[in-house]
PDB file of C-alpha atoms in Angstrom:
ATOM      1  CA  UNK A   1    -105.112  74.549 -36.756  1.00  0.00           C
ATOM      2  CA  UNK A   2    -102.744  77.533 -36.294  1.00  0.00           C
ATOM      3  CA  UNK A   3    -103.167  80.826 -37.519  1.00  0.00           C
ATOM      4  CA  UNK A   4    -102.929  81.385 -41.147  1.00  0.00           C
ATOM      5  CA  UNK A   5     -99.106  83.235 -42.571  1.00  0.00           C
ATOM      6  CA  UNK A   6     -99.876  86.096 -44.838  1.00  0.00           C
ATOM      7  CA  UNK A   7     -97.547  86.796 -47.256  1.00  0.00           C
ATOM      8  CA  UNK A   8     -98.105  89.749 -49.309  1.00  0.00           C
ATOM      9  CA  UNK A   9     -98.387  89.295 -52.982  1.00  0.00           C
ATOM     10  CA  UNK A  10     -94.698  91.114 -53.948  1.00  0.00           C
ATOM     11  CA  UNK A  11     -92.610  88.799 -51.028  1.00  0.00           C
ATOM     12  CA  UNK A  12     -94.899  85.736 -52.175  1.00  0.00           C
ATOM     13  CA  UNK A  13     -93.438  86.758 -55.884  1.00  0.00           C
ATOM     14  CA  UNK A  14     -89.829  87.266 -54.408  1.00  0.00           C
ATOM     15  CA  UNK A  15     -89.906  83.891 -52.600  1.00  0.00           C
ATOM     16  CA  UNK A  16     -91.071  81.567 -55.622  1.00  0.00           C
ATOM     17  CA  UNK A  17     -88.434  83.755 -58.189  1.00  0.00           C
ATOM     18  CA  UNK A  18     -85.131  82.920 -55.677  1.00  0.00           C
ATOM     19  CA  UNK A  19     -86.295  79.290 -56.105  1.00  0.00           C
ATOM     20  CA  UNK A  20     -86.600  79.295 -59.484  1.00  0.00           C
ATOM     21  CA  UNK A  21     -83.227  80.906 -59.935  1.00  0.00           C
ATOM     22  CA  UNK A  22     -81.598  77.896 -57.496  1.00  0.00           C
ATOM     23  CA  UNK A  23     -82.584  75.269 -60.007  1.00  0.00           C
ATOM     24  CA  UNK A  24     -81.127  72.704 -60.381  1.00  0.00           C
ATOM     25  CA  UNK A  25     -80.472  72.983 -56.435  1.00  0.00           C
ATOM     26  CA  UNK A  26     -83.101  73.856 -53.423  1.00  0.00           C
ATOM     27  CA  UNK A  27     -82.956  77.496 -53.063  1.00  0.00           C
ATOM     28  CA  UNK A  28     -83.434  78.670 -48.991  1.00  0.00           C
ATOM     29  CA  UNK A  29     -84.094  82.058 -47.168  1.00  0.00           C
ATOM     30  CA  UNK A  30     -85.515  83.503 -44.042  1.00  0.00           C
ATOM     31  CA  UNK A  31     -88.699  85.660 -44.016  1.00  0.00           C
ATOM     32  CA  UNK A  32     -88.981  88.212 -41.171  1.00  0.00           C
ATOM     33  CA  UNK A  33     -92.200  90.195 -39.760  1.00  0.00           C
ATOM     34  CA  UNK A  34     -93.042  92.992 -37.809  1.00  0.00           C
ATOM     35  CA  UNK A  35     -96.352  92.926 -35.510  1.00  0.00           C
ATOM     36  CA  UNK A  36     -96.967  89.712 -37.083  1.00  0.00           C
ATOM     37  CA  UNK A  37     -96.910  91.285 -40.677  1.00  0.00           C
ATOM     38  CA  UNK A  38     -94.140  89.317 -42.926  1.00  0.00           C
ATOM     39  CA  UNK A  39     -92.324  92.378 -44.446  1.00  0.00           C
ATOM     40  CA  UNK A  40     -89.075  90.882 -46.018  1.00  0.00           C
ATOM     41  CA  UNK A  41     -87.752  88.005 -47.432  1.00  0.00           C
ATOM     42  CA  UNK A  42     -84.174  87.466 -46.719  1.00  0.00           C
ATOM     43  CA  UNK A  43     -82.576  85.342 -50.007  1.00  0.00           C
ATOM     44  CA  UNK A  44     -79.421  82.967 -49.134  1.00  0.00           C
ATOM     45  CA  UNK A  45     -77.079  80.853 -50.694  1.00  0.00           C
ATOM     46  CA  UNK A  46     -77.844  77.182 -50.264  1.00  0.00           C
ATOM     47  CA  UNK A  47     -74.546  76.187 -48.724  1.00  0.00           C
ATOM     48  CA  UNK A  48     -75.937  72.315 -49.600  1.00  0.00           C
ATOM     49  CA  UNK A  49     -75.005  73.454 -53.170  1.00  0.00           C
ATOM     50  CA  UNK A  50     -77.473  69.964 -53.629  1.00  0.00           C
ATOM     51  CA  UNK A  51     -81.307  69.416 -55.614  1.00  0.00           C
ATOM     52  CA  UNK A  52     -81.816  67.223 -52.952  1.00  0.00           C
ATOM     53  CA  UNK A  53     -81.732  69.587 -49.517  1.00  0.00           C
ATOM     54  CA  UNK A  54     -80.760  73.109 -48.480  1.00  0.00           C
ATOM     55  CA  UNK A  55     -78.893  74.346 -45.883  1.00  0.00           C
ATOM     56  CA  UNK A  56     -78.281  78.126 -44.842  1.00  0.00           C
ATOM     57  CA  UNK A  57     -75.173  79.455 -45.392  1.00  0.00           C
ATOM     58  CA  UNK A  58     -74.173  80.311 -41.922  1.00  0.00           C
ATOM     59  CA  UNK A  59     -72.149  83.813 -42.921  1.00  0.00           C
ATOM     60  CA  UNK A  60     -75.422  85.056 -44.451  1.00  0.00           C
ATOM     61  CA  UNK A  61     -77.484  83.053 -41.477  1.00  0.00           C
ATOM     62  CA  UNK A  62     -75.293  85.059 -39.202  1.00  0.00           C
ATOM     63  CA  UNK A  63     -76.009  88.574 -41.630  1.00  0.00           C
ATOM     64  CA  UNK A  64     -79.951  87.773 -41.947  1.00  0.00           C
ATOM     65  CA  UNK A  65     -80.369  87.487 -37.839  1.00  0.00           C
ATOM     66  CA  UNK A  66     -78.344  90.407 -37.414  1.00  0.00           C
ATOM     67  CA  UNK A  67     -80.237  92.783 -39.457  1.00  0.00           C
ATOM     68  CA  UNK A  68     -83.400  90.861 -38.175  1.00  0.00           C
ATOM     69  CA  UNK A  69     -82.590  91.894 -34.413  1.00  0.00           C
ATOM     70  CA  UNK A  70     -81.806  95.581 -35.668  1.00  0.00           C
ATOM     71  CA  UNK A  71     -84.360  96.301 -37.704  1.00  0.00           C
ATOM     72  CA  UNK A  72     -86.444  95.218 -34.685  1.00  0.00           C
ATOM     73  CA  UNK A  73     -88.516  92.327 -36.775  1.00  0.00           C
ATOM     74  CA  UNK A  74     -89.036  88.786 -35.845  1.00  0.00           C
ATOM     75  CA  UNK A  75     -87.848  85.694 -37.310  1.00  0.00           C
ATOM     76  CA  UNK A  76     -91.215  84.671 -39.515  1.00  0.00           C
ATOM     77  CA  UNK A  77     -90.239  81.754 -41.140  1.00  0.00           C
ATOM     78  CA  UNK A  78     -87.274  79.700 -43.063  1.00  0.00           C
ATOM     79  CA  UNK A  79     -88.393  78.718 -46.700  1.00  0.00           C
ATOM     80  CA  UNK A  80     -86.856  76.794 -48.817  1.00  0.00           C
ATOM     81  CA  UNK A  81     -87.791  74.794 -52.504  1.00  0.00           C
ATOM     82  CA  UNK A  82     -88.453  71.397 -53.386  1.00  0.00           C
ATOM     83  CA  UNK A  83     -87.372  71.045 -57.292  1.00  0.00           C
ATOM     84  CA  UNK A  84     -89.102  67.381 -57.516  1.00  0.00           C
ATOM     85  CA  UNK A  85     -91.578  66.940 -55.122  1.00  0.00           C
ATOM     86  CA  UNK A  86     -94.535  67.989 -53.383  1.00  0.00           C
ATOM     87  CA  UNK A  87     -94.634  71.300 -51.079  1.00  0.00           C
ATOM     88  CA  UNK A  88     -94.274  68.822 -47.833  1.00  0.00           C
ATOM     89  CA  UNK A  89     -91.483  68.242 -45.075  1.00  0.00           C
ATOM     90  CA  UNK A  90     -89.317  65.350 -46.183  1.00  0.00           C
ATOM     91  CA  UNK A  91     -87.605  63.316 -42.945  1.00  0.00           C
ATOM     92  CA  UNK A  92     -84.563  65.185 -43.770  1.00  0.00           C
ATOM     93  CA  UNK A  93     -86.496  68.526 -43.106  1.00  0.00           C
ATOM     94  CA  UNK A  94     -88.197  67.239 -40.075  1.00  0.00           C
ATOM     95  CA  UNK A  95     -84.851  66.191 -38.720  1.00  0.00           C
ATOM     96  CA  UNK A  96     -82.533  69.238 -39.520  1.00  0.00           C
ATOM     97  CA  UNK A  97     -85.822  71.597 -38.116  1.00  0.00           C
ATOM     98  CA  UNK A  98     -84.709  73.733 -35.435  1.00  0.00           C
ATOM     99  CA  UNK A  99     -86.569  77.189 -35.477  1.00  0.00           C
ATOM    100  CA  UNK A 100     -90.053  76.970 -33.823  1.00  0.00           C
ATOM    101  CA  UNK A 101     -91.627  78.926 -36.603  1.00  0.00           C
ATOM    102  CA  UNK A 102     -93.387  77.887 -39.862  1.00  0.00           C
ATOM    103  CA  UNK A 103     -91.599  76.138 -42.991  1.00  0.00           C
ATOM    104  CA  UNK A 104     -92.240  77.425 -45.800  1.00  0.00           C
ATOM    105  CA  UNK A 105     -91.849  75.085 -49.008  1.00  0.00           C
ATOM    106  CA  UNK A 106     -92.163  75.559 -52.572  1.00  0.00           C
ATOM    107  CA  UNK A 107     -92.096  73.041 -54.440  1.00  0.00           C
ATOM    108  CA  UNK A 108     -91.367  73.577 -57.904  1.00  0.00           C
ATOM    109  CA  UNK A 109     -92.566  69.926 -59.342  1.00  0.00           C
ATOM    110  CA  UNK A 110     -95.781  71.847 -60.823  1.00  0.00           C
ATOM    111  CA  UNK A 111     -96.643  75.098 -62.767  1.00  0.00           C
ATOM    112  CA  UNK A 112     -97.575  77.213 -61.565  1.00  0.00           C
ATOM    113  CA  UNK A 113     -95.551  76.913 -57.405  1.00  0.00           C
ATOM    114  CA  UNK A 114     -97.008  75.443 -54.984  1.00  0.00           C
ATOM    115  CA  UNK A 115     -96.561  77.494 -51.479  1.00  0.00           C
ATOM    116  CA  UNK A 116     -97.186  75.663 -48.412  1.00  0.00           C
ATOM    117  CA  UNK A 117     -95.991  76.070 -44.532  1.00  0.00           C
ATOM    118  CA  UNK A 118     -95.609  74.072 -41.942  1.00  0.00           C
ATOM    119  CA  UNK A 119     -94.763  73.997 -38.115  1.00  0.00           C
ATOM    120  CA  UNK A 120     -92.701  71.014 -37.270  1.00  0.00           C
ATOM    121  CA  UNK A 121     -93.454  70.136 -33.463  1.00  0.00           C
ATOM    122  CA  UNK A 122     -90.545  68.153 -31.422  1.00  0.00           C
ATOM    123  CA  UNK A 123     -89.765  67.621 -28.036  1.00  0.00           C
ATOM    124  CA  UNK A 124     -86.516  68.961 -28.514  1.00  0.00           C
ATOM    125  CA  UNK A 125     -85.180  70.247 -31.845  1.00  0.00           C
ATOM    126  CA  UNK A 126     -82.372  67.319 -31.122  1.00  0.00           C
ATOM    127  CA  UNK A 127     -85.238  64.967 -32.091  1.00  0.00           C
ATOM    128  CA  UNK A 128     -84.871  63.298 -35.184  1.00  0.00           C
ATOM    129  CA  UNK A 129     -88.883  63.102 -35.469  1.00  0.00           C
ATOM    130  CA  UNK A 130     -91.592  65.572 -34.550  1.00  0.00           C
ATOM    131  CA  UNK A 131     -95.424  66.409 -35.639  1.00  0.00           C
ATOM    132  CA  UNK A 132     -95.738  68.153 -38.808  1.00  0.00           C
ATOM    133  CA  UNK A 133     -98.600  70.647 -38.479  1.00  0.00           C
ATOM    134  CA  UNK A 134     -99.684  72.488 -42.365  1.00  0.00           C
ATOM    135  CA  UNK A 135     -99.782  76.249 -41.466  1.00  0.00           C
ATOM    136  CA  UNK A 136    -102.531  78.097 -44.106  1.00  0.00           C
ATOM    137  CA  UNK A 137    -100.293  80.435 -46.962  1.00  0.00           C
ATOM    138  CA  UNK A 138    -102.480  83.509 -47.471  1.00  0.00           C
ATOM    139  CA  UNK A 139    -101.254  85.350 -50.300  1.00  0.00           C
ATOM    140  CA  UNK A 140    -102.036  88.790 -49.623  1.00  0.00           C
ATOM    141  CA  UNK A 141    -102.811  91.477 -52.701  1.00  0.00           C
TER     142      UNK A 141
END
């Protein structure tokens, strides 16, 4: 199993809240680390406008990797909600996956959140399919 992501307690709150405010729609973001540490959560529109999937809107994509790459973090993870079902990679997800980092869903089906992660494993992120591997949310604080 890989390594657990630690999220501390304030991001963790920051990440469910943006989803809540996309509803009806899947609300998205990026979170970005430092030494391994997840120390921001970078909010975006869902260009998708759409309950049903997400996608990043690429001006803000564009914005969020820029101010990744100067503020000298890495690229931690892409999150993103489910409004109806469970906190698990649909085939949609699986196929649009192209960052080799964990995917963080919350699915808001439940109350309270449910926060899980995931690494999606393929080939080559051209694959439609690939291995979906749960990655361990540790909710720091």
């Amino acid at each position: 199993m890989t390594s657990a992501l630690h999220i501390p307690k304030d991001l963790a709150d920051k990440i469910v809240e943006h989803c809540r405010g996309g509803v009806p729609n899947e609300a998205c973001g990026l979170l970005a680390s430092r030494d391994g540490a997840v120390v921001e959560v970078l909010t975006m529109t869902n260009a998708s406008a759409s309950p049903l999937r997400y996608s990043l809107d690429p001006t803000e994509q564009f914005a969020a990797y820029k101010k990744i790459e100067e503020e000298g973090w890495e690229l931690a993870a892409v999150f993103h909600s489910h409004t109806r079902t469970a906190a698990y990679p649909s085939p949609t997800d699986v196929r649009l996956a192209v960052e080799p980092v964990p995917y963080v869903i919350v699915s808001l089906a439940q109350e309270p959140p449910v926060v899980k992660a995931f690494l999606i494993h393929k080939e080559d992120f051209r694959d439609e399919r690939g291995h979906v591997e749960e990655v361990p949310v540790i909710v720091d604080g």
